[in-house]
Amino acid sequence: MTGSEAATANYAEDNSQVGMQAGVVHGDVTIYSTPPAASPTERFEIGVMLLDGGQPSKAREVISEAVMAGLTGSRVCFHWQLALVSGRAWNEMPDADAAALRQAPSFCRLSGGDAWADGVKTVLQLMDAAAKPNTDLRPLLKDFDNLAEPQRGMILRHLELFLEGPLKNEIWDRALDEAREEQMAGNRSERVWKYFHPNPAGPRFLPVRPPVIPAGTRGRAVCGAVVLGGAALNLGYLLLRDLQLLTLLVYALGSGGGFLAFRAGTEWHYLTERLHAKDREFRRPQEFPSRAKPSGFAGKVDQRFDRYFARYVPRNASRQTWLDGTAGIRKILRDEMVEVYREQRTSVEQIAWLIRYRVSEVRRQWENGALWGYRRELAVPLGTKAATLLGLAALASGTVWTMADAARTAPVNAAVSALLALVAGRVAVRARMRIVTETRRHAADVAEQSRVQEGCQAAFERWKRKLADKPTDPEMAIWLDRDRKVLLSDALDHYGLTMSDVIAHAFIEAPGSPTRRARVPQGPPRYTRYRLLLFLLTKDGIRQLGADLDFERGTFHDQARTNYRYEAVAAVRVRQADDGDHSFELALVNGELVKAEMLAAAIDELHVDETHATVSETMLDAAGLSHTLHVMEGIAAEGKRWLEQERPRKADPQGRAAAWTAATPRAATGAPRT
């Protein structure tokens, strides 16, 4: 906690940076959103999710609204009770909430006979025992141990701060056993990472460029073919008229050679053009040093491509060779992604899977040599070249022979026909080659994109199946609660304390570094790494423990402990910025400063009906800051006197028993209200 060269022990120093690799809002999840016209039942179910998600303040509000609207039942009563006590100690509860807690069974018209009603009665019994420390705990604990799940586990989770004395130790032991046994339950280590990935966006592609064949080109092809055909027929007529049968045979062979040369030459031309086009894709793009790097969506896409191309280096190439060799295709893929997703309100995180897949495919093709396989596929075969050259030779020979014989009988007619045939043939061949090349280019592009689409769609389905068991936000909250209990237990063991020795304890949760974050709308941010700060208030002073939590593995690292007397606390401050940022500061009289940043401003992905202020409020509720402030501000204001006053308040059974007298037998038995 204290740097070797610093005079201040900082939990998160002013100049420290929290590494944020990604921020995700699961916009398709609405478990915490309360529609204005929601029915009492709908409000209650949302309140249950808020309670499970570690937002007790909001849960109290929503469940109370449902109850006041007339919703009743043992399940309603049980969750209302837990919402009223969750996240705060007995002396932090307002009188109105204490009255609601006492009257909950009658308000909800509790009737026995199910596990929820048993849970309600158990909570009441625990409240009675907490108010009367001399109560024999053995029957109560036996009933508690026989309580069904999930009621038993929920009580262990939400009554942590509310109970005192011997009962506190007993319930804590059970809560700790449950936390250690279930800390990694639900295949946590294999599922947590999925929470930080949004539901993926489906693959999209630019439409294949249609064949670009101007009408003039088609016209030249048709007209040229007609003129060529007419000139050829006229030459044939001249030979046939004069019965030059040998020359006519040579003429036919020359014409056949010309047709063969056209067919083979068109194939040669197409393959050459296609090869040059593919080579241009791999050509390193021209760089413009003065051009600013793109920002926003395009900039994030750039970063992802740079990251994955730098990470997925083929086994048979150096990093620089790989990056240089794929610069062109990298730019093409990047430009396509930016173009097809820019206006679709899609985040980069939603297409990260597609970027990874496309990069991995480039690497796979590089490794097996298929990346340049087009050069083999588009290489002009020797047979095509030979057919073109032989056909041209036959055409030239036949033309010369034919013209020589035809010129003897009809020199002008033969010359005009030959000239027309030459000009029209050249026009028709060039136009027809362009038409064929463009048509085949389009067909090849369609076939190539179809193959890519099939691969991307299969990868998309695989990724969706992989994320199908993504944990819910309440699951994340429960795992975090168990981690906190484990850390609290480690602190108690280190200092040789029991839970009843602790007058009060409080946590501060802040994002670790580096970390990724994600949240559901109206929910608090969850992190892959946390920095937890624990305060234990004992009769001898304050025990402070800080630790980094690797949330995926449930392990703690870089623990740091500090101890100080109550008189050493100079001030406790919570600063709130206009953008919702909060920082907690604990100043000691020797100038040391313990500071934790709760970064709401870093959350720039806001959902509908959200503001930085509402997100900040949710974050602080989930982090339990109100309880922490109650404890630490009391110490800062009164020092040990707060401790001396707090201990009698907790130890005096009369005040608590008097406050609990309204928990009548009728309420305890669940008789309906009259």
XYZ file of C-alpha atoms in Angstrom:
674
model
C 0.000 0.000 0.000
C 2.864 2.352 0.696
C 5.420 2.967 -1.989
C 9.046 3.044 -1.054
C 9.462 6.586 -2.294
C 6.055 7.987 -1.383
C 4.856 9.593 1.767
C 1.270 8.577 1.038
C -0.178 5.082 1.117
C -2.554 5.095 -1.812
C -5.050 2.411 -2.631
C -5.333 3.915 -6.112
C -2.927 6.756 -6.681
C -4.013 9.956 -8.354
C -1.853 9.276 -11.411
C -2.698 5.611 -11.710
C -4.456 4.352 -14.803
C -7.082 1.666 -14.908
C -6.533 -0.419 -18.009
C -9.798 -0.730 -19.877
C -9.494 -3.184 -22.739
C -13.176 -3.259 -23.562
C -16.484 -1.951 -22.377
C -19.683 -3.862 -23.112
C -23.338 -3.143 -22.455
C -25.531 -6.182 -23.001
C -28.284 -4.205 -24.688
C -30.401 -7.301 -25.319
C -30.779 -7.921 -21.567
C -33.511 -6.040 -19.689
C -33.662 -7.787 -16.324
C -33.358 -4.551 -14.313
C -35.537 -2.260 -16.414
C -38.898 -1.344 -14.912
C -41.465 -0.209 -17.497
C -43.646 2.670 -16.290
C -46.810 0.604 -16.742
C -45.390 -2.545 -15.130
C -47.825 -4.576 -13.054
C -47.085 -5.315 -9.380
C -46.022 -8.839 -10.334
C -43.638 -7.533 -12.978
C -42.205 -4.995 -10.545
C -41.702 -7.693 -7.946
C -39.842 -9.978 -10.369
C -37.561 -7.097 -11.328
C -36.990 -6.421 -7.635
C -36.019 -10.063 -7.130
C -33.456 -9.759 -9.906
C -32.126 -6.531 -8.377
C -31.744 -8.254 -5.026
C -29.975 -11.210 -6.619
C -27.830 -8.769 -8.584
C -26.531 -7.096 -5.426
C -28.527 -3.852 -5.641
C -30.409 -3.881 -2.318
C -31.398 -0.205 -2.257
C -33.116 -0.373 -5.633
C -34.582 -3.786 -4.762
C -36.146 -2.356 -1.587
C -37.757 0.413 -3.593
C -39.171 -1.798 -6.345
C -40.382 -4.650 -4.108
C -41.963 -2.189 -1.677
C -43.852 -0.607 -4.579
C -45.159 -4.034 -5.581
C -46.252 -4.814 -2.019
C -47.932 -1.444 -1.564
C -49.771 -2.089 -4.838
C -51.373 -5.153 -3.248
C -49.062 -8.024 -4.191
C -49.054 -10.722 -1.500
C -47.733 -14.217 -0.881
C -44.981 -15.981 1.032
C -42.407 -15.583 -1.770
C -43.126 -11.861 -1.888
C -42.802 -11.576 1.889
C -39.492 -13.446 1.986
C -37.839 -11.305 -0.670
C -39.204 -8.126 0.881
C -37.673 -9.092 4.216
C -34.285 -9.766 2.656
C -34.386 -6.547 0.661
C -35.062 -4.585 3.845
C -32.056 -6.023 5.690
C -29.600 -6.623 2.844
C -26.441 -4.547 2.763
C -26.882 -2.752 6.076
C -26.557 -3.255 9.791
C -29.369 -3.076 12.325
C -28.624 0.470 13.426
C -28.571 1.703 9.813
C -32.212 0.806 9.200
C -34.708 3.690 9.252
C -37.723 3.352 11.539
C -40.058 3.052 8.563
C -38.122 0.073 7.188
C -37.930 -1.509 10.639
C -41.714 -1.223 10.913
C -42.099 -2.716 7.423
C -39.831 -5.606 8.388
C -41.945 -6.326 11.462
C -45.205 -6.088 9.562
C -44.119 -7.901 6.410
C -45.904 -11.214 7.167
C -49.235 -9.561 7.897
C -48.850 -7.104 5.016
C -48.234 -9.942 2.588
C -50.984 -12.159 4.046
C -48.504 -14.915 4.771
C -49.858 -18.433 4.805
C -47.724 -21.420 5.747
C -47.111 -24.627 3.916
C -44.258 -23.912 1.504
C -40.505 -23.298 1.600
C -40.937 -19.542 1.172
C -43.148 -19.354 4.261
C -40.546 -21.378 6.163
C -37.961 -18.851 5.047
C -40.100 -15.960 6.322
C -40.481 -17.605 9.721
C -36.747 -18.299 9.883
C -35.936 -14.661 9.186
C -38.308 -13.610 11.969
C -36.719 -16.089 14.338
C -33.272 -14.785 13.463
C -34.478 -11.240 14.149
C -35.848 -12.368 17.510
C -32.570 -14.043 18.381
C -30.594 -10.980 17.327
C -32.800 -8.792 19.537
C -32.492 -11.211 22.471
C -28.923 -12.484 22.695
C -29.781 -14.899 25.540
C -31.990 -16.967 23.256
C -31.116 -20.657 22.996
C -29.728 -20.927 19.472
C -29.722 -24.696 19.111
C -33.357 -25.145 17.998
C -33.091 -22.121 15.727
C -29.892 -23.334 14.076
C -31.349 -26.796 13.632
C -34.366 -25.332 11.860
C -32.090 -23.112 9.853
C -29.892 -26.006 8.742
C -33.001 -27.897 7.643
C -34.206 -24.969 5.572
C -34.482 -25.699 1.866
C -32.540 -24.020 -0.911
C -32.503 -21.350 -2.217
C -33.989 -19.849 0.946
C -31.098 -20.928 3.170
C -28.425 -19.596 0.811
C -30.237 -16.296 0.355
C -30.444 -15.740 4.099
C -26.745 -16.473 4.465
C -25.970 -13.935 1.781
C -28.197 -11.052 2.795
C -28.097 -11.142 6.603
C -24.309 -10.903 6.857
C -24.297 -7.384 8.346
C -27.547 -7.579 10.248
C -26.856 -10.178 12.936
C -24.792 -9.790 16.108
C -23.270 -11.802 18.940
C -23.049 -15.611 19.031
C -25.677 -15.895 16.330
C -23.438 -13.828 14.076
C -20.612 -16.359 14.477
C -22.886 -19.310 13.790
C -24.422 -17.830 10.675
C -21.027 -16.579 9.487
C -19.518 -20.063 9.775
C -22.304 -21.436 7.632
C -22.036 -18.577 5.148
C -18.287 -19.074 4.849
C -18.643 -22.825 4.307
C -21.182 -22.144 1.580
C -18.943 -19.488 -0.001
C -15.865 -21.729 -0.078
C -17.779 -24.726 -1.415
C -19.649 -22.759 -4.056
C -17.062 -20.093 -4.925
C -16.253 -21.709 -8.277
C -19.650 -23.375 -8.753
C -21.518 -23.188 -12.016
C -18.375 -23.827 -14.081
C -17.287 -20.308 -13.189
C -13.750 -20.423 -14.544
C -15.033 -21.504 -17.965
C -17.948 -19.047 -18.108
C -16.926 -15.738 -16.541
C -15.020 -14.541 -19.610
C -18.188 -14.915 -21.674
C -19.939 -12.227 -19.649
C -17.531 -9.672 -21.089
C -18.463 -10.508 -24.669
C -21.647 -9.067 -26.178
C -23.983 -11.132 -28.256
C -22.231 -11.209 -31.627
C -23.509 -9.418 -34.697
C -24.062 -11.651 -37.691
C -21.626 -11.586 -40.605
C -22.271 -8.983 -43.270
C -20.548 -8.426 -46.579
C -20.394 -5.808 -49.247
C -22.511 -6.843 -52.233
C -20.499 -8.292 -55.067
C -19.810 -5.672 -57.690
C -22.114 -6.446 -60.625
C -20.709 -6.854 -64.129
C -19.817 -3.448 -65.521
C -20.579 -3.782 -69.240
C -21.495 -0.495 -70.919
C -24.144 -0.568 -73.595
C -21.556 0.681 -76.095
C -19.436 -2.380 -75.474
C -22.362 -4.687 -76.114
C -23.226 -2.703 -79.226
C -19.680 -2.937 -80.571
C -19.636 -6.658 -79.908
C -22.890 -7.215 -81.787
C -22.174 -4.853 -84.664
C -18.615 -6.066 -85.047
C -19.785 -9.679 -85.115
C -22.414 -8.893 -87.752
C -19.963 -7.018 -89.971
C -17.308 -9.689 -89.499
C -19.769 -12.406 -90.362
C -20.904 -10.560 -93.485
C -17.366 -9.980 -94.692
C -16.452 -13.620 -94.042
C -19.496 -14.862 -95.952
C -18.694 -12.564 -98.868
C -15.131 -13.934 -99.110
C -16.480 -17.460 -98.948
C -18.954 -16.637 -101.725
C -16.162 -15.330 -103.967
C -14.207 -18.570 -103.526
C -17.250 -20.742 -104.040
C -18.320 -18.776 -107.129
C -14.989 -19.422 -108.813
C -14.920 -23.030 -107.555
C -11.624 -22.527 -105.754
C -12.282 -25.574 -103.615
C -8.750 -25.945 -102.208
C -8.626 -22.293 -101.248
C -12.114 -22.618 -99.756
C -10.858 -25.497 -97.578
C -7.874 -23.411 -96.484
C -10.238 -20.532 -95.781
C -12.418 -22.776 -93.594
C -9.385 -24.040 -91.694
C -8.157 -20.471 -91.167
C -11.582 -19.408 -89.894
C -11.607 -22.355 -87.486
C -8.147 -21.351 -86.311
C -9.428 -17.823 -85.716
C -12.340 -19.123 -83.630
C -9.962 -21.340 -81.639
C -7.612 -18.390 -81.088
C -10.543 -16.269 -79.904
C -11.723 -18.898 -77.390
C -8.252 -19.621 -76.030
C -7.229 -15.975 -76.135
C -10.311 -14.942 -74.178
C -9.425 -17.498 -71.493
C -5.826 -16.229 -71.471
C -7.014 -12.645 -71.125
C -9.427 -13.488 -68.293
C -6.852 -15.433 -66.297
C -4.277 -12.675 -66.692
C -6.691 -9.925 -65.646
C -7.911 -11.968 -62.692
C -4.355 -12.644 -61.577
C -3.448 -8.965 -61.718
C -6.579 -8.068 -59.723
C -5.753 -10.611 -57.009
C -2.147 -9.435 -56.895
C -3.380 -5.909 -56.299
C -5.181 -7.140 -53.185
C -1.871 -8.277 -51.707
C 0.057 -5.249 -52.797
C 1.171 -3.141 -49.859
C -1.027 -0.020 -49.817
C 0.615 3.335 -50.277
C 1.195 4.996 -46.939
C 0.530 8.636 -46.225
C 2.514 9.629 -43.128
C 0.702 12.930 -42.746
C -2.751 11.353 -42.683
C -4.283 11.268 -39.192
C -5.349 7.897 -37.836
C -9.112 7.372 -37.929
C -11.067 7.619 -34.711
C -14.402 6.290 -33.562
C -15.652 3.024 -34.986
C -13.099 2.926 -37.808
C -10.247 3.518 -35.368
C -11.435 0.682 -33.129
C -11.663 -1.654 -36.111
C -8.099 -0.688 -37.009
C -6.959 -1.522 -33.494
C -8.613 -4.928 -33.603
C -7.073 -5.821 -36.949
C -3.670 -4.639 -35.774
C -4.021 -6.661 -32.573
C -5.125 -9.896 -34.188
C -2.680 -9.749 -37.099
C 0.096 -9.139 -34.579
C -1.138 -12.043 -32.448
C -1.925 -14.658 -35.112
C 1.513 -14.929 -36.699
C 1.916 -18.106 -38.809
C 4.321 -20.742 -37.590
C 6.377 -20.562 -40.752
C 6.912 -16.786 -40.911
C 8.393 -13.969 -38.899
C 6.098 -11.267 -37.599
C 7.455 -8.629 -39.985
C 7.229 -10.918 -43.005
C 3.674 -11.772 -42.075
C 2.637 -8.160 -41.603
C 4.338 -6.998 -44.802
C 2.921 -9.851 -46.836
C -0.660 -9.298 -45.679
C -0.759 -5.495 -45.666
C -2.951 -5.346 -48.747
C -5.457 -7.979 -47.735
C -5.525 -6.520 -44.217
C -6.603 -3.184 -45.645
C -9.269 -4.791 -47.827
C -10.751 -6.711 -44.887
C -10.604 -3.653 -42.651
C -12.271 -1.395 -45.214
C -15.031 -3.924 -45.796
C -15.775 -4.203 -42.054
C -15.897 -0.454 -41.627
C -18.146 -0.034 -44.634
C -20.757 -2.698 -43.851
C -21.022 -2.101 -40.083
C -20.413 1.625 -39.672
C -24.064 2.655 -40.041
C -25.558 -0.377 -38.313
C -25.156 0.805 -34.690
C -22.840 -2.139 -34.123
C -20.012 -2.036 -31.614
C -16.570 -3.333 -32.404
C -16.940 -5.889 -29.602
C -19.887 -7.415 -31.465
C -17.793 -8.100 -34.552
C -14.536 -8.944 -32.793
C -15.326 -12.619 -33.366
C -15.585 -11.968 -37.122
C -12.303 -10.061 -37.216
C -10.599 -12.899 -35.333
C -12.059 -15.461 -37.703
C -11.083 -13.602 -40.865
C -7.548 -13.071 -39.563
C -7.278 -16.711 -38.495
C -8.398 -17.789 -41.965
C -5.685 -15.655 -43.547
C -3.159 -17.272 -41.235
C -4.452 -20.763 -42.047
C -4.182 -20.086 -45.765
C -0.685 -18.687 -45.279
C 0.458 -21.783 -43.401
C -0.888 -24.284 -45.932
C 0.127 -22.206 -48.927
C -3.448 -21.509 -50.029
C -3.112 -17.759 -49.587
C -1.204 -17.616 -52.875
C -2.971 -20.597 -54.366
C -4.741 -18.285 -56.766
C -1.449 -17.864 -58.602
C -1.491 -21.536 -59.491
C -5.199 -21.515 -60.253
C -4.938 -18.431 -62.457
C -1.715 -19.392 -64.205
C -2.395 -19.657 -67.960
C -2.023 -23.312 -69.021
C 0.472 -24.102 -71.780
C -2.338 -25.663 -73.796
C -4.277 -22.396 -73.751
C -1.237 -20.465 -74.907
C -0.465 -23.054 -77.584
C -4.068 -23.080 -78.815
C -4.072 -19.290 -79.039
C -0.806 -19.123 -80.988
C -1.643 -22.012 -83.304
C -5.085 -20.598 -83.967
C -3.603 -17.198 -84.814
C -1.068 -18.880 -87.105
C -3.813 -20.814 -88.875
C -5.912 -17.658 -89.191
C -3.028 -15.657 -90.619
C -2.021 -18.378 -93.095
C -5.572 -18.956 -94.275
C -6.189 -15.227 -94.623
C -3.072 -14.686 -96.778
C -3.834 -17.685 -98.999
C -7.469 -16.675 -99.366
C -6.708 -13.048 -100.179
C -4.135 -14.054 -102.798
C -6.611 -16.244 -104.705
C -9.653 -14.000 -104.234
C -7.751 -10.918 -105.398
C -7.127 -12.464 -108.837
C -10.835 -12.606 -109.673
C -12.338 -9.756 -107.583
C -9.560 -7.569 -106.199
C -11.721 -4.666 -105.012
C -14.415 -6.832 -103.471
C -11.847 -9.034 -101.729
C -9.870 -6.053 -100.416
C -12.982 -4.343 -99.042
C -14.186 -7.579 -97.407
C -10.773 -8.237 -95.880
C -10.522 -4.696 -94.523
C -14.014 -4.850 -93.030
C -13.276 -8.251 -91.547
C -10.031 -6.994 -89.994
C -11.551 -3.853 -88.452
C -14.825 -5.480 -87.365
C -13.021 -8.531 -86.015
C -10.719 -6.418 -83.912
C -13.651 -4.391 -82.524
C -15.818 -7.461 -81.898
C -13.037 -9.488 -80.291
C -12.014 -6.723 -77.891
C -15.628 -6.013 -76.918
C -16.450 -9.684 -76.538
C -13.349 -10.301 -74.420
C -14.365 -7.511 -72.074
C -17.884 -8.922 -71.780
C -16.671 -12.442 -71.106
C -13.991 -11.296 -68.667
C -16.394 -9.123 -66.674
C -19.097 -11.806 -66.613
C -16.670 -14.456 -65.412
C -15.177 -12.029 -62.897
C -18.610 -11.507 -61.372
C -19.320 -15.236 -61.269
C -15.943 -15.915 -59.636
C -16.513 -13.149 -57.080
C -19.950 -14.559 -56.223
C -18.544 -18.059 -55.806
C -15.633 -16.785 -53.692
C -17.906 -14.708 -51.459
C -20.276 -17.645 -51.068
C -17.397 -19.748 -49.756
C -16.355 -16.980 -47.367
C -19.949 -16.469 -46.213
C -20.373 -20.151 -45.500
C -17.220 -20.152 -43.396
C -18.197 -16.970 -41.538
C -21.732 -18.209 -40.888
C -20.389 -21.476 -39.500
C -17.970 -19.523 -37.278
C -20.850 -17.283 -36.168
C -22.944 -20.272 -35.135
C -19.989 -21.800 -33.291
C -19.373 -18.536 -31.417
C -23.041 -18.210 -30.462
C -23.058 -21.757 -29.127
C -19.899 -21.013 -27.169
C -21.527 -17.965 -25.547
C -24.850 -19.697 -24.956
C -24.109 -20.363 -21.274
C -22.965 -16.820 -20.552
C -23.506 -16.114 -16.831
C -26.307 -13.803 -15.805
C -25.677 -10.610 -13.875
C -27.098 -12.105 -10.645
C -24.680 -15.011 -11.023
C -21.805 -12.554 -11.298
C -23.044 -10.762 -8.174
C -23.280 -14.012 -6.208
C -19.752 -15.051 -7.212
C -18.429 -11.642 -6.166
C -20.214 -11.918 -2.824
C -18.563 -15.286 -2.211
C -15.166 -13.824 -3.095
C -15.699 -11.065 -0.567
C -16.544 -13.605 2.111
C -13.395 -15.590 1.334
C -11.268 -12.450 1.568
C -12.964 -11.482 4.820
C -12.261 -14.942 6.195
C -8.580 -14.654 5.224
C -8.388 -11.333 7.057
C -10.059 -12.775 10.170
C -7.682 -15.736 10.167
C -4.659 -13.479 9.739
C -5.632 -11.273 12.653
C -6.925 -14.126 14.813
C -10.456 -12.711 15.011
C -13.951 -14.139 14.995
C -16.872 -12.384 13.399
C -18.246 -11.393 16.798
C -14.898 -9.676 17.535
C -15.528 -7.378 14.562
C -17.609 -4.385 15.522
C -18.186 -3.539 11.890
C -16.649 -4.282 8.535
C -16.929 -2.595 5.169
C -15.743 -3.135 1.606
C -14.714 -0.782 -1.159
C -14.800 -2.217 -4.687
C -12.915 -0.599 -7.536
C -11.816 -1.798 -10.964
C -8.422 -3.471 -11.077
C -5.762 -2.896 -13.675
C -5.748 -4.032 -16.387
C -9.364 -5.063 -16.642
C -12.310 -5.496 -18.916
C -15.790 -4.409 -17.961
C -19.330 -5.258 -18.937
C -22.764 -4.637 -17.556
C -26.440 -5.018 -18.302
C -28.656 -1.943 -18.709
C -29.512 -0.431 -15.312
C -26.902 -2.723 -13.778
C -23.505 -2.105 -12.184
C -20.296 -2.718 -14.116
C -18.613 -6.058 -13.608
C -14.872 -6.414 -14.044
C -12.421 -9.166 -14.881
C -10.170 -7.763 -12.145
C -11.179 -5.966 -8.983
C -9.254 -4.089 -6.371
C -10.955 -4.815 -3.043
C -10.372 -2.826 0.110
C -11.612 -4.253 3.403
C -11.916 -2.375 6.698
C -12.283 -4.329 9.941
C -13.243 -2.314 13.016
C -12.129 -3.996 16.221
C -11.713 -2.859 19.810
C -7.995 -2.348 19.179
C -8.261 -0.295 15.999
C -8.814 -0.574 12.277
C -7.453 -3.433 10.222
C -7.218 -2.605 6.524
C -6.652 -5.218 3.835
C -6.347 -4.568 0.111
C -6.159 -7.261 -2.552
C -6.443 -7.724 -6.306
C -9.138 -10.190 -7.310
C -8.814 -12.221 -10.494
C -12.520 -12.688 -10.937
C -12.332 -15.434 -13.536
C -10.216 -17.671 -11.307
C -11.474 -16.426 -7.946
C -7.945 -15.839 -6.683
C -6.427 -12.945 -4.739
C -3.082 -11.309 -5.429
C -0.929 -8.430 -4.200
C -2.434 -8.302 -0.756
C -1.430 -5.367 1.417
C -2.286 -4.842 5.083
C -2.299 -1.682 7.156
C -3.254 -1.203 10.795
C -3.985 2.075 12.574
C -5.750 3.407 15.637
C -9.088 5.163 15.472
C -7.430 8.412 16.496
C -5.266 8.180 13.374
C -8.256 8.766 11.076
C -8.322 12.432 10.131
C -11.081 12.548 7.516
C -13.233 10.497 5.199
C -14.282 12.090 1.936
C -16.414 11.011 -0.978
C -16.122 13.215 -4.015
C -18.690 13.077 -6.764
C -18.057 14.677 -10.138
C -20.777 15.962 -12.426
C -20.244 13.012 -14.753
C -20.969 10.537 -11.953
C -17.424 9.676 -10.959
C -16.911 8.921 -7.279
C -13.723 8.694 -5.304
C -13.396 7.524 -1.720
C -10.611 9.028 0.352
C -9.510 8.128 3.858
C -6.956 10.586 5.232
C -4.797 9.722 8.247
C -3.299 12.250 10.612
C 0.211 11.433 9.431
C -0.660 12.541 5.909
C -1.190 9.104 4.414
C -4.097 8.846 2.014
C -6.109 5.779 1.107
C -8.016 6.401 -2.091
C -10.301 4.321 -4.275
C -11.632 5.455 -7.628
C -15.058 4.310 -8.752
C -15.008 5.241 -12.395
C -18.469 5.969 -13.721
C -17.152 8.413 -16.326
C -15.217 5.570 -17.938
C -18.567 4.004 -18.771
C -19.276 5.636 -22.094
C -21.661 2.952 -23.335
C -25.014 4.199 -22.068
C -28.273 2.481 -22.802
C -31.648 4.078 -23.366
C -32.926 5.973 -20.289
C -29.482 5.860 -18.668
C -27.230 8.683 -17.576
C -23.840 8.726 -15.913
C -25.609 9.689 -12.694
C -27.989 6.704 -12.731
C -25.189 4.313 -13.612
C -23.082 5.793 -10.819
C -25.928 5.362 -8.326
C -26.330 1.735 -9.357
C -22.594 1.156 -9.072
C -22.423 2.570 -5.544
C -25.458 0.582 -4.427
C -23.905 -2.677 -5.674
C -20.576 -1.777 -4.052
C -22.245 -1.195 -0.649
C -20.772 2.268 -0.306
C -23.582 3.551 1.934
C -22.694 1.035 4.628
C -18.991 1.772 4.229
C -19.607 5.489 4.618
C -21.777 4.949 7.687
C -18.938 3.088 9.353
C -15.991 5.183 8.212
C -17.635 8.586 8.587
C -18.635 7.654 12.118
C -15.024 6.825 12.908
C -13.724 9.982 11.225
C -16.200 12.181 13.090
C -16.068 10.632 16.555
C -13.018 8.405 16.600
C -13.076 5.834 19.358
C -16.136 7.466 20.900
C -18.138 6.171 17.950
C -16.836 2.715 18.779
C -17.718 3.113 22.447
C -21.219 4.183 21.535
C -21.646 1.569 18.827
C -20.723 -1.375 21.001
C -23.396 -0.639 23.632
C -25.961 -0.107 20.907
C -25.203 -3.554 19.567
C -24.761 -5.247 22.899
C -27.865 -3.811 24.627
C -30.679 -6.267 24.033
C -33.351 -4.047 25.520
C -33.338 -1.453 22.778
C -33.416 -4.036 20.043
C -35.996 -6.174 21.822
C -38.223 -3.163 22.321
C -37.881 -2.268 18.689
C -38.874 -5.765 17.755
C -41.935 -6.129 19.980
C -44.227 -5.550 17.045
C -43.131 -8.918 15.642
C -46.147 -10.528 17.267
C -47.000 -14.226 17.254
C -49.546 -13.450 14.591
C -46.805 -12.086 12.333
C -44.511 -14.951 13.190
C -47.114 -17.551 12.368
C -48.104 -15.770 9.223
C -51.751 -15.139 10.076
C -53.414 -12.883 7.531
C -53.987 -9.259 8.306
C -57.518 -8.260 9.250
